[in-house]
Amino acid sequence: KTVDFLRSADLTLINLESPLTKNCPVTNGGMVFCGNQCFIEGLNFAGVDVANLANNHALNWGVEGIQQTIDLLKQNDILTCGYPPNHLTIKPFNHFNIGFLGWNFLEEFDEKKILNIIKQAKRRVDLLIVSAHWGAEYQPYPSQSTQGLAHQMIDLGADLIVGNHPHWIQPIEVYHDKLIIYAHGNF
Protein backbone atom coordinates (compact mmCIF):
# COMPACT_ATOMS: atom_id res chain seq x y z
CA LYS A 1 0.00 0.00 0.00
CA THR A 2 3.02 2.30 -0.27
CA VAL A 3 3.92 1.84 -3.91
CA ASP A 4 1.97 4.88 -5.13
CA PHE A 5 3.79 7.06 -2.62
CA LEU A 6 7.21 5.67 -3.59
CA ARG A 7 6.54 5.83 -7.34
CA SER A 8 5.40 9.46 -7.09
CA ALA A 9 8.82 10.58 -5.81
CA ASP A 10 11.30 12.23 -8.15
CA LEU A 11 14.02 10.04 -6.64
CA THR A 12 13.68 7.01 -4.38
CA LEU A 13 16.53 5.84 -2.13
CA ILE A 14 16.14 2.70 -0.02
CA ASN A 15 18.23 0.85 2.52
CA LEU A 16 18.37 -2.73 1.23
CA GLU A 17 18.83 -4.55 4.52
CA SER A 18 19.75 -7.95 3.10
CA PRO A 19 21.34 -9.37 -0.04
CA LEU A 20 19.16 -10.70 -2.86
CA THR A 21 20.66 -14.09 -3.60
CA LYS A 22 20.05 -17.10 -5.78
CA ASN A 23 18.56 -20.00 -3.82
CA CYS A 24 17.84 -17.93 -0.72
CA PRO A 25 16.61 -20.40 1.91
CA VAL A 26 13.61 -19.78 4.14
CA THR A 27 14.79 -18.49 7.52
CA ASN A 28 12.96 -19.76 10.57
CA GLY A 29 15.32 -18.32 13.16
CA GLY A 30 18.55 -16.51 13.69
CA MET A 31 19.77 -13.23 12.25
CA VAL A 32 21.30 -14.26 8.91
CA PHE A 33 19.15 -12.87 6.13
CA CYS A 34 18.77 -12.90 2.38
CA GLY A 35 15.98 -12.15 -0.03
CA ASN A 36 14.85 -13.96 -3.14
CA GLN A 37 16.06 -12.36 -6.36
CA CYS A 38 12.46 -12.10 -7.57
CA PHE A 39 12.09 -9.26 -5.03
CA ILE A 40 13.72 -7.04 -7.66
CA GLU A 41 10.26 -6.90 -9.28
CA GLY A 42 8.93 -5.06 -6.22
CA LEU A 43 11.83 -2.62 -6.26
CA ASN A 44 11.23 -1.90 -9.93
CA PHE A 45 7.48 -1.57 -9.40
CA ALA A 46 8.11 0.92 -6.58
CA GLY A 47 10.45 2.97 -8.78
CA VAL A 48 13.58 2.56 -6.65
CA ASP A 49 16.50 4.55 -8.07
CA VAL A 50 19.26 3.96 -5.52
CA ALA A 51 19.82 1.18 -2.96
CA ASN A 52 22.12 1.70 0.00
CA LEU A 53 23.94 -1.53 0.83
CA ALA A 54 25.87 -0.34 3.90
CA ASN A 55 24.21 -2.13 6.80
CA ASN A 56 24.75 -4.94 9.26
CA HIS A 57 23.13 -7.65 7.10
CA ALA A 58 24.61 -6.79 3.69
CA LEU A 59 27.35 -9.40 4.01
CA ASN A 60 25.22 -12.15 5.58
CA TRP A 61 25.90 -14.28 2.49
CA GLY A 62 29.48 -13.11 2.07
CA VAL A 63 31.07 -11.32 -0.84
CA GLU A 64 29.30 -13.67 -3.28
CA GLY A 65 25.90 -12.68 -1.89
CA ILE A 66 26.58 -8.94 -2.06
CA GLN A 67 28.01 -9.28 -5.57
CA GLN A 68 24.90 -11.16 -6.74
CA THR A 69 22.85 -8.30 -5.29
CA ILE A 70 24.93 -5.59 -6.97
CA ASP A 71 24.76 -7.40 -10.31
CA LEU A 72 20.98 -7.83 -10.04
CA LEU A 73 20.44 -4.17 -9.13
CA LYS A 74 22.74 -3.04 -11.95
CA GLN A 75 20.86 -5.22 -14.49
CA ASN A 76 17.71 -3.39 -13.38
CA ASP A 77 19.19 0.12 -13.57
CA ILE A 78 19.19 0.62 -9.80
CA LEU A 79 22.31 2.39 -8.56
CA THR A 80 24.02 1.31 -5.34
CA CYS A 81 25.92 3.08 -2.61
CA GLY A 82 27.61 1.94 0.58
CA TYR A 83 29.40 -1.06 -0.91
CA PRO A 84 32.20 -0.99 -1.54
CA PRO A 85 32.67 1.43 1.34
CA ASN A 86 33.88 4.96 0.57
CA HIS A 87 32.59 4.83 -3.02
CA LEU A 88 30.71 7.90 -4.25
CA THR A 89 27.75 7.13 -6.51
CA ILE A 90 26.63 10.02 -8.69
CA LYS A 91 23.20 10.29 -10.30
CA PRO A 92 22.57 13.14 -12.77
CA PHE A 93 19.13 14.59 -12.11
CA ASN A 94 17.48 17.73 -13.57
CA HIS A 95 20.79 19.45 -14.42
CA PHE A 96 22.23 18.56 -11.00
CA ASN A 97 24.57 15.84 -9.84
CA ILE A 98 23.34 14.06 -6.73
CA GLY A 99 25.92 12.11 -4.78
CA PHE A 100 25.27 9.11 -2.55
CA LEU A 101 27.54 7.70 0.13
CA GLY A 102 26.74 5.04 2.71
CA TRP A 103 28.40 3.59 5.79
CA ASN A 104 27.65 0.92 8.35
CA PHE A 105 28.67 2.62 11.59
CA LEU A 106 27.97 -0.54 13.59
CA GLU A 107 31.35 -1.89 12.48
CA GLU A 108 34.70 -0.34 13.27
CA PHE A 109 35.22 2.82 11.21
CA ASP A 110 37.73 5.60 10.71
CA GLU A 111 35.81 8.79 11.48
CA LYS A 112 38.52 11.10 10.11
CA LYS A 113 38.64 9.20 6.82
CA ILE A 114 34.87 9.22 6.44
CA LEU A 115 34.64 12.94 7.15
CA ASN A 116 37.39 13.61 4.59
CA ILE A 117 35.55 11.49 1.98
CA ILE A 118 32.40 13.55 2.59
CA LYS A 119 34.36 16.78 2.19
CA GLN A 120 35.95 15.58 -1.07
CA ALA A 121 32.66 14.18 -2.42
CA LYS A 122 30.84 17.45 -1.88
CA ARG A 123 33.24 19.12 -4.32
CA ARG A 124 32.02 16.77 -7.07
CA VAL A 125 28.23 17.04 -6.61
CA ASP A 126 25.50 19.60 -6.13
CA LEU A 127 23.66 17.62 -3.47
CA LEU A 128 25.23 14.99 -1.20
CA ILE A 129 23.10 12.35 0.52
CA VAL A 130 24.71 10.15 3.19
CA SER A 131 23.08 6.90 4.30
CA ALA A 132 24.08 6.06 7.86
CA HIS A 133 23.43 2.68 9.43
CA TRP A 134 23.87 3.52 13.11
CA GLY A 135 22.45 3.77 16.59
CA ALA A 136 21.09 1.37 19.18
CA GLU A 137 18.11 -0.82 18.40
CA TYR A 138 14.72 -0.04 19.94
CA GLN A 139 15.74 3.36 21.26
CA PRO A 140 13.50 6.39 20.69
CA TYR A 141 16.36 8.91 20.41
CA PRO A 142 19.82 8.98 18.86
CA SER A 143 22.82 9.04 21.18
CA GLN A 144 24.90 12.17 21.66
CA SER A 145 27.76 10.54 19.74
CA THR A 146 25.45 9.80 16.79
CA GLN A 147 24.22 13.39 16.82
CA GLY A 148 27.78 14.67 17.01
CA LEU A 149 28.84 12.59 14.02
CA ALA A 150 25.77 13.73 12.06
CA HIS A 151 26.61 17.36 12.76
CA GLN A 152 30.20 16.86 11.61
CA MET A 153 29.00 15.23 8.39
CA ILE A 154 26.73 18.21 7.68
CA ASP A 155 29.53 20.66 8.54
CA LEU A 156 31.78 18.98 5.97
CA GLY A 157 29.29 18.81 3.10
CA ALA A 158 26.43 16.35 3.58
CA ASP A 159 23.13 17.93 2.53
CA LEU A 160 20.90 15.14 3.81
CA ILE A 161 21.56 12.25 6.20
CA VAL A 162 19.28 9.22 5.98
CA GLY A 163 19.67 6.98 9.02
CA ASN A 164 18.56 3.42 9.70
CA HIS A 165 19.05 0.52 12.11
CA PRO A 166 17.22 1.23 15.41
CA HIS A 167 13.95 -0.38 14.15
CA TRP A 168 12.10 2.50 15.79
CA ILE A 169 11.37 5.88 14.28
CA GLN A 170 13.69 8.49 15.76
CA PRO A 171 13.36 12.27 15.50
CA ILE A 172 14.44 14.33 12.55
CA GLU A 173 16.65 17.36 13.03
CA VAL A 174 17.32 20.43 10.94
CA TYR A 175 20.93 21.42 11.50
CA HIS A 176 22.33 24.39 9.58
CA ASP A 177 19.30 24.19 7.26
CA LYS A 178 20.11 20.54 6.39
CA LEU A 179 17.93 17.57 7.27
CA ILE A 180 19.09 14.68 9.45
CA ILE A 181 16.74 11.69 9.62
CA TYR A 182 18.14 9.55 12.41
CA ALA A 183 16.01 6.44 11.84
CA HIS A 184 13.00 5.43 9.71
CA GLY A 185 11.87 2.54 11.87
CA ASN A 186 11.29 -0.51 9.69
CA PHE A 187 10.20 1.38 6.59
PDB file of C-alpha atoms in Angstrom:
ATOM      1  CA  LYS A   1       0.000   0.000   0.000  1.00  0.00           C
ATOM      2  CA  THR A   2       3.024   2.301  -0.273  1.00  0.00           C
ATOM      3  CA  VAL A   3       3.918   1.844  -3.915  1.00  0.00           C
ATOM      4  CA  ASP A   4       1.970   4.877  -5.128  1.00  0.00           C
ATOM      5  CA  PHE A   5       3.793   7.062  -2.619  1.00  0.00           C
ATOM      6  CA  LEU A   6       7.208   5.672  -3.595  1.00  0.00           C
ATOM      7  CA  ARG A   7       6.537   5.830  -7.335  1.00  0.00           C
ATOM      8  CA  SER A   8       5.403   9.459  -7.086  1.00  0.00           C
ATOM      9  CA  ALA A   9       8.820  10.576  -5.805  1.00  0.00           C
ATOM     10  CA  ASP A  10      11.296  12.227  -8.147  1.00  0.00           C
ATOM     11  CA  LEU A  11      14.025  10.042  -6.644  1.00  0.00           C
ATOM     12  CA  THR A  12      13.680   7.005  -4.376  1.00  0.00           C
ATOM     13  CA  LEU A  13      16.530   5.843  -2.127  1.00  0.00           C
ATOM     14  CA  ILE A  14      16.135   2.696  -0.023  1.00  0.00           C
ATOM     15  CA  ASN A  15      18.229   0.853   2.522  1.00  0.00           C
ATOM     16  CA  LEU A  16      18.371  -2.727   1.226  1.00  0.00           C
ATOM     17  CA  GLU A  17      18.833  -4.546   4.519  1.00  0.00           C
ATOM     18  CA  SER A  18      19.755  -7.951   3.104  1.00  0.00           C
ATOM     19  CA  PRO A  19      21.337  -9.369  -0.037  1.00  0.00           C
ATOM     20  CA  LEU A  20      19.160 -10.698  -2.860  1.00  0.00           C
ATOM     21  CA  THR A  21      20.662 -14.090  -3.600  1.00  0.00           C
ATOM     22  CA  LYS A  22      20.050 -17.103  -5.776  1.00  0.00           C
ATOM     23  CA  ASN A  23      18.561 -20.005  -3.819  1.00  0.00           C
ATOM     24  CA  CYS A  24      17.839 -17.927  -0.718  1.00  0.00           C
ATOM     25  CA  PRO A  25      16.614 -20.402   1.910  1.00  0.00           C
ATOM     26  CA  VAL A  26      13.609 -19.778   4.139  1.00  0.00           C
ATOM     27  CA  THR A  27      14.794 -18.486   7.518  1.00  0.00           C
ATOM     28  CA  ASN A  28      12.964 -19.763  10.570  1.00  0.00           C
ATOM     29  CA  GLY A  29      15.323 -18.319  13.161  1.00  0.00           C
ATOM     30  CA  GLY A  30      18.549 -16.506  13.689  1.00  0.00           C
ATOM     31  CA  MET A  31      19.769 -13.230  12.252  1.00  0.00           C
ATOM     32  CA  VAL A  32      21.303 -14.260   8.909  1.00  0.00           C
ATOM     33  CA  PHE A  33      19.148 -12.867   6.133  1.00  0.00           C
ATOM     34  CA  CYS A  34      18.771 -12.897   2.384  1.00  0.00           C
ATOM     35  CA  GLY A  35      15.984 -12.153  -0.029  1.00  0.00           C
ATOM     36  CA  ASN A  36      14.845 -13.957  -3.137  1.00  0.00           C
ATOM     37  CA  GLN A  37      16.055 -12.358  -6.361  1.00  0.00           C
ATOM     38  CA  CYS A  38      12.463 -12.096  -7.574  1.00  0.00           C
ATOM     39  CA  PHE A  39      12.085  -9.255  -5.032  1.00  0.00           C
ATOM     40  CA  ILE A  40      13.718  -7.039  -7.662  1.00  0.00           C
ATOM     41  CA  GLU A  41      10.261  -6.900  -9.275  1.00  0.00           C
ATOM     42  CA  GLY A  42       8.931  -5.063  -6.224  1.00  0.00           C
ATOM     43  CA  LEU A  43      11.833  -2.621  -6.257  1.00  0.00           C
ATOM     44  CA  ASN A  44      11.225  -1.895  -9.928  1.00  0.00           C
ATOM     45  CA  PHE A  45       7.477  -1.567  -9.404  1.00  0.00           C
ATOM     46  CA  ALA A  46       8.112   0.925  -6.584  1.00  0.00           C
ATOM     47  CA  GLY A  47      10.451   2.973  -8.779  1.00  0.00           C
ATOM     48  CA  VAL A  48      13.577   2.559  -6.652  1.00  0.00           C
ATOM     49  CA  ASP A  49      16.498   4.548  -8.069  1.00  0.00           C
ATOM     50  CA  VAL A  50      19.264   3.957  -5.518  1.00  0.00           C
ATOM     51  CA  ALA A  51      19.820   1.181  -2.964  1.00  0.00           C
ATOM     52  CA  ASN A  52      22.116   1.696   0.002  1.00  0.00           C
ATOM     53  CA  LEU A  53      23.945  -1.535   0.826  1.00  0.00           C
ATOM     54  CA  ALA A  54      25.869  -0.341   3.899  1.00  0.00           C
ATOM     55  CA  ASN A  55      24.207  -2.127   6.796  1.00  0.00           C
ATOM     56  CA  ASN A  56      24.749  -4.945   9.262  1.00  0.00           C
ATOM     57  CA  HIS A  57      23.127  -7.652   7.102  1.00  0.00           C
ATOM     58  CA  ALA A  58      24.607  -6.792   3.693  1.00  0.00           C
ATOM     59  CA  LEU A  59      27.348  -9.404   4.005  1.00  0.00           C
ATOM     60  CA  ASN A  60      25.221 -12.149   5.583  1.00  0.00           C
ATOM     61  CA  TRP A  61      25.902 -14.283   2.488  1.00  0.00           C
ATOM     62  CA  GLY A  62      29.481 -13.107   2.071  1.00  0.00           C
ATOM     63  CA  VAL A  63      31.069 -11.323  -0.844  1.00  0.00           C
ATOM     64  CA  GLU A  64      29.302 -13.671  -3.280  1.00  0.00           C
ATOM     65  CA  GLY A  65      25.897 -12.676  -1.895  1.00  0.00           C
ATOM     66  CA  ILE A  66      26.577  -8.941  -2.062  1.00  0.00           C
ATOM     67  CA  GLN A  67      28.015  -9.283  -5.571  1.00  0.00           C
ATOM     68  CA  GLN A  68      24.897 -11.156  -6.740  1.00  0.00           C
ATOM     69  CA  THR A  69      22.851  -8.295  -5.289  1.00  0.00           C
ATOM     70  CA  ILE A  70      24.929  -5.592  -6.972  1.00  0.00           C
ATOM     71  CA  ASP A  71      24.763  -7.400 -10.307  1.00  0.00           C
ATOM     72  CA  LEU A  72      20.984  -7.825 -10.040  1.00  0.00           C
ATOM     73  CA  LEU A  73      20.445  -4.165  -9.133  1.00  0.00           C
ATOM     74  CA  LYS A  74      22.743  -3.040 -11.951  1.00  0.00           C
ATOM     75  CA  GLN A  75      20.860  -5.216 -14.489  1.00  0.00           C
ATOM     76  CA  ASN A  76      17.708  -3.394 -13.379  1.00  0.00           C
ATOM     77  CA  ASP A  77      19.194   0.118 -13.566  1.00  0.00           C
ATOM     78  CA  ILE A  78      19.192   0.617  -9.798  1.00  0.00           C
ATOM     79  CA  LEU A  79      22.308   2.389  -8.557  1.00  0.00           C
ATOM     80  CA  THR A  80      24.023   1.307  -5.341  1.00  0.00           C
ATOM     81  CA  CYS A  81      25.924   3.082  -2.610  1.00  0.00           C
ATOM     82  CA  GLY A  82      27.612   1.943   0.577  1.00  0.00           C
ATOM     83  CA  TYR A  83      29.405  -1.062  -0.913  1.00  0.00           C
ATOM     84  CA  PRO A  84      32.203  -0.987  -1.544  1.00  0.00           C
ATOM     85  CA  PRO A  85      32.666   1.435   1.343  1.00  0.00           C
ATOM     86  CA  ASN A  86      33.877   4.964   0.568  1.00  0.00           C
ATOM     87  CA  HIS A  87      32.588   4.826  -3.017  1.00  0.00           C
ATOM     88  CA  LEU A  88      30.707   7.904  -4.250  1.00  0.00           C
ATOM     89  CA  THR A  89      27.749   7.126  -6.515  1.00  0.00           C
ATOM     90  CA  ILE A  90      26.626  10.021  -8.688  1.00  0.00           C
ATOM     91  CA  LYS A  91      23.201  10.291 -10.304  1.00  0.00           C
ATOM     92  CA  PRO A  92      22.570  13.142 -12.770  1.00  0.00           C
ATOM     93  CA  PHE A  93      19.128  14.591 -12.106  1.00  0.00           C
ATOM     94  CA  ASN A  94      17.480  17.729 -13.570  1.00  0.00           C
ATOM     95  CA  HIS A  95      20.785  19.447 -14.422  1.00  0.00           C
ATOM     96  CA  PHE A  96      22.228  18.563 -10.999  1.00  0.00           C
ATOM     97  CA  ASN A  97      24.565  15.843  -9.840  1.00  0.00           C
ATOM     98  CA  ILE A  98      23.336  14.059  -6.735  1.00  0.00           C
ATOM     99  CA  GLY A  99      25.915  12.105  -4.780  1.00  0.00           C
ATOM    100  CA  PHE A 100      25.265   9.107  -2.551  1.00  0.00           C
ATOM    101  CA  LEU A 101      27.542   7.696   0.126  1.00  0.00           C
ATOM    102  CA  GLY A 102      26.739   5.043   2.708  1.00  0.00           C
ATOM    103  CA  TRP A 103      28.398   3.585   5.787  1.00  0.00           C
ATOM    104  CA  ASN A 104      27.648   0.924   8.347  1.00  0.00           C
ATOM    105  CA  PHE A 105      28.673   2.625  11.590  1.00  0.00           C
ATOM    106  CA  LEU A 106      27.973  -0.535  13.591  1.00  0.00           C
ATOM    107  CA  GLU A 107      31.351  -1.893  12.481  1.00  0.00           C
ATOM    108  CA  GLU A 108      34.705  -0.337  13.272  1.00  0.00           C
ATOM    109  CA  PHE A 109      35.215   2.821  11.209  1.00  0.00           C
ATOM    110  CA  ASP A 110      37.734   5.596  10.714  1.00  0.00           C
ATOM    111  CA  GLU A 111      35.814   8.787  11.480  1.00  0.00           C
ATOM    112  CA  LYS A 112      38.522  11.096  10.107  1.00  0.00           C
ATOM    113  CA  LYS A 113      38.642   9.197   6.824  1.00  0.00           C
ATOM    114  CA  ILE A 114      34.869   9.223   6.441  1.00  0.00           C
ATOM    115  CA  LEU A 115      34.640  12.943   7.152  1.00  0.00           C
ATOM    116  CA  ASN A 116      37.390  13.605   4.592  1.00  0.00           C
ATOM    117  CA  ILE A 117      35.548  11.493   1.982  1.00  0.00           C
ATOM    118  CA  ILE A 118      32.396  13.550   2.588  1.00  0.00           C
ATOM    119  CA  LYS A 119      34.363  16.777   2.193  1.00  0.00           C
ATOM    120  CA  GLN A 120      35.949  15.577  -1.072  1.00  0.00           C
ATOM    121  CA  ALA A 121      32.663  14.185  -2.424  1.00  0.00           C
ATOM    122  CA  LYS A 122      30.838  17.454  -1.882  1.00  0.00           C
ATOM    123  CA  ARG A 123      33.240  19.123  -4.316  1.00  0.00           C
ATOM    124  CA  ARG A 124      32.016  16.771  -7.066  1.00  0.00           C
ATOM    125  CA  VAL A 125      28.234  17.038  -6.607  1.00  0.00           C
ATOM    126  CA  ASP A 126      25.501  19.602  -6.132  1.00  0.00           C
ATOM    127  CA  LEU A 127      23.661  17.621  -3.467  1.00  0.00           C
ATOM    128  CA  LEU A 128      25.232  14.989  -1.203  1.00  0.00           C
ATOM    129  CA  ILE A 129      23.103  12.346   0.523  1.00  0.00           C
ATOM    130  CA  VAL A 130      24.706  10.151   3.191  1.00  0.00           C
ATOM    131  CA  SER A 131      23.077   6.897   4.299  1.00  0.00           C
ATOM    132  CA  ALA A 132      24.081   6.057   7.859  1.00  0.00           C
ATOM    133  CA  HIS A 133      23.425   2.680   9.434  1.00  0.00           C
ATOM    134  CA  TRP A 134      23.870   3.520  13.109  1.00  0.00           C
ATOM    135  CA  GLY A 135      22.452   3.767  16.594  1.00  0.00           C
ATOM    136  CA  ALA A 136      21.090   1.373  19.181  1.00  0.00           C
ATOM    137  CA  GLU A 137      18.114  -0.823  18.403  1.00  0.00           C
ATOM    138  CA  TYR A 138      14.723  -0.039  19.941  1.00  0.00           C
ATOM    139  CA  GLN A 139      15.744   3.361  21.261  1.00  0.00           C
ATOM    140  CA  PRO A 140      13.501   6.385  20.689  1.00  0.00           C
ATOM    141  CA  TYR A 141      16.359   8.906  20.411  1.00  0.00           C
ATOM    142  CA  PRO A 142      19.822   8.976  18.863  1.00  0.00           C
ATOM    143  CA  SER A 143      22.815   9.044  21.177  1.00  0.00           C
ATOM    144  CA  GLN A 144      24.898  12.171  21.657  1.00  0.00           C
ATOM    145  CA  SER A 145      27.761  10.542  19.742  1.00  0.00           C
ATOM    146  CA  THR A 146      25.453   9.798  16.795  1.00  0.00           C
ATOM    147  CA  GLN A 147      24.217  13.391  16.819  1.00  0.00           C
ATOM    148  CA  GLY A 148      27.783  14.672  17.014  1.00  0.00           C
ATOM    149  CA  LEU A 149      28.839  12.589  14.019  1.00  0.00           C
ATOM    150  CA  ALA A 150      25.774  13.729  12.056  1.00  0.00           C
ATOM    151  CA  HIS A 151      26.610  17.365  12.758  1.00  0.00           C
ATOM    152  CA  GLN A 152      30.198  16.858  11.609  1.00  0.00           C
ATOM    153  CA  MET A 153      28.997  15.229   8.388  1.00  0.00           C
ATOM    154  CA  ILE A 154      26.730  18.209   7.684  1.00  0.00           C
ATOM    155  CA  ASP A 155      29.526  20.655   8.542  1.00  0.00           C
ATOM    156  CA  LEU A 156      31.779  18.981   5.971  1.00  0.00           C
ATOM    157  CA  GLY A 157      29.293  18.805   3.098  1.00  0.00           C
ATOM    158  CA  ALA A 158      26.429  16.353   3.583  1.00  0.00           C
ATOM    159  CA  ASP A 159      23.128  17.926   2.533  1.00  0.00           C
ATOM    160  CA  LEU A 160      20.897  15.137   3.811  1.00  0.00           C
ATOM    161  CA  ILE A 161      21.562  12.253   6.198  1.00  0.00           C
ATOM    162  CA  VAL A 162      19.281   9.224   5.983  1.00  0.00           C
ATOM    163  CA  GLY A 163      19.667   6.975   9.019  1.00  0.00           C
ATOM    164  CA  ASN A 164      18.558   3.424   9.699  1.00  0.00           C
ATOM    165  CA  HIS A 165      19.048   0.519  12.106  1.00  0.00           C
ATOM    166  CA  PRO A 166      17.224   1.231  15.407  1.00  0.00           C
ATOM    167  CA  HIS A 167      13.948  -0.381  14.148  1.00  0.00           C
ATOM    168  CA  TRP A 168      12.102   2.503  15.788  1.00  0.00           C
ATOM    169  CA  ILE A 169      11.366   5.879  14.280  1.00  0.00           C
ATOM    170  CA  GLN A 170      13.686   8.489  15.761  1.00  0.00           C
ATOM    171  CA  PRO A 171      13.359  12.271  15.497  1.00  0.00           C
ATOM    172  CA  ILE A 172      14.439  14.328  12.551  1.00  0.00           C
ATOM    173  CA  GLU A 173      16.647  17.361  13.026  1.00  0.00           C
ATOM    174  CA  VAL A 174      17.320  20.426  10.945  1.00  0.00           C
ATOM    175  CA  TYR A 175      20.928  21.418  11.496  1.00  0.00           C
ATOM    176  CA  HIS A 176      22.334  24.393   9.581  1.00  0.00           C
ATOM    177  CA  ASP A 177      19.304  24.190   7.260  1.00  0.00           C
ATOM    178  CA  LYS A 178      20.110  20.541   6.394  1.00  0.00           C
ATOM    179  CA  LEU A 179      17.925  17.573   7.267  1.00  0.00           C
ATOM    180  CA  ILE A 180      19.086  14.682   9.451  1.00  0.00           C
ATOM    181  CA  ILE A 181      16.737  11.688   9.615  1.00  0.00           C
ATOM    182  CA  TYR A 182      18.139   9.549  12.413  1.00  0.00           C
ATOM    183  CA  ALA A 183      16.005   6.442  11.842  1.00  0.00           C
ATOM    184  CA  HIS A 184      13.003   5.427   9.711  1.00  0.00           C
ATOM    185  CA  GLY A 185      11.874   2.543  11.872  1.00  0.00           C
ATOM    186  CA  ASN A 186      11.290  -0.510   9.694  1.00  0.00           C
ATOM    187  CA  PHE A 187      10.197   1.377   6.587  1.00  0.00           C
TER     188      PHE A 187
END
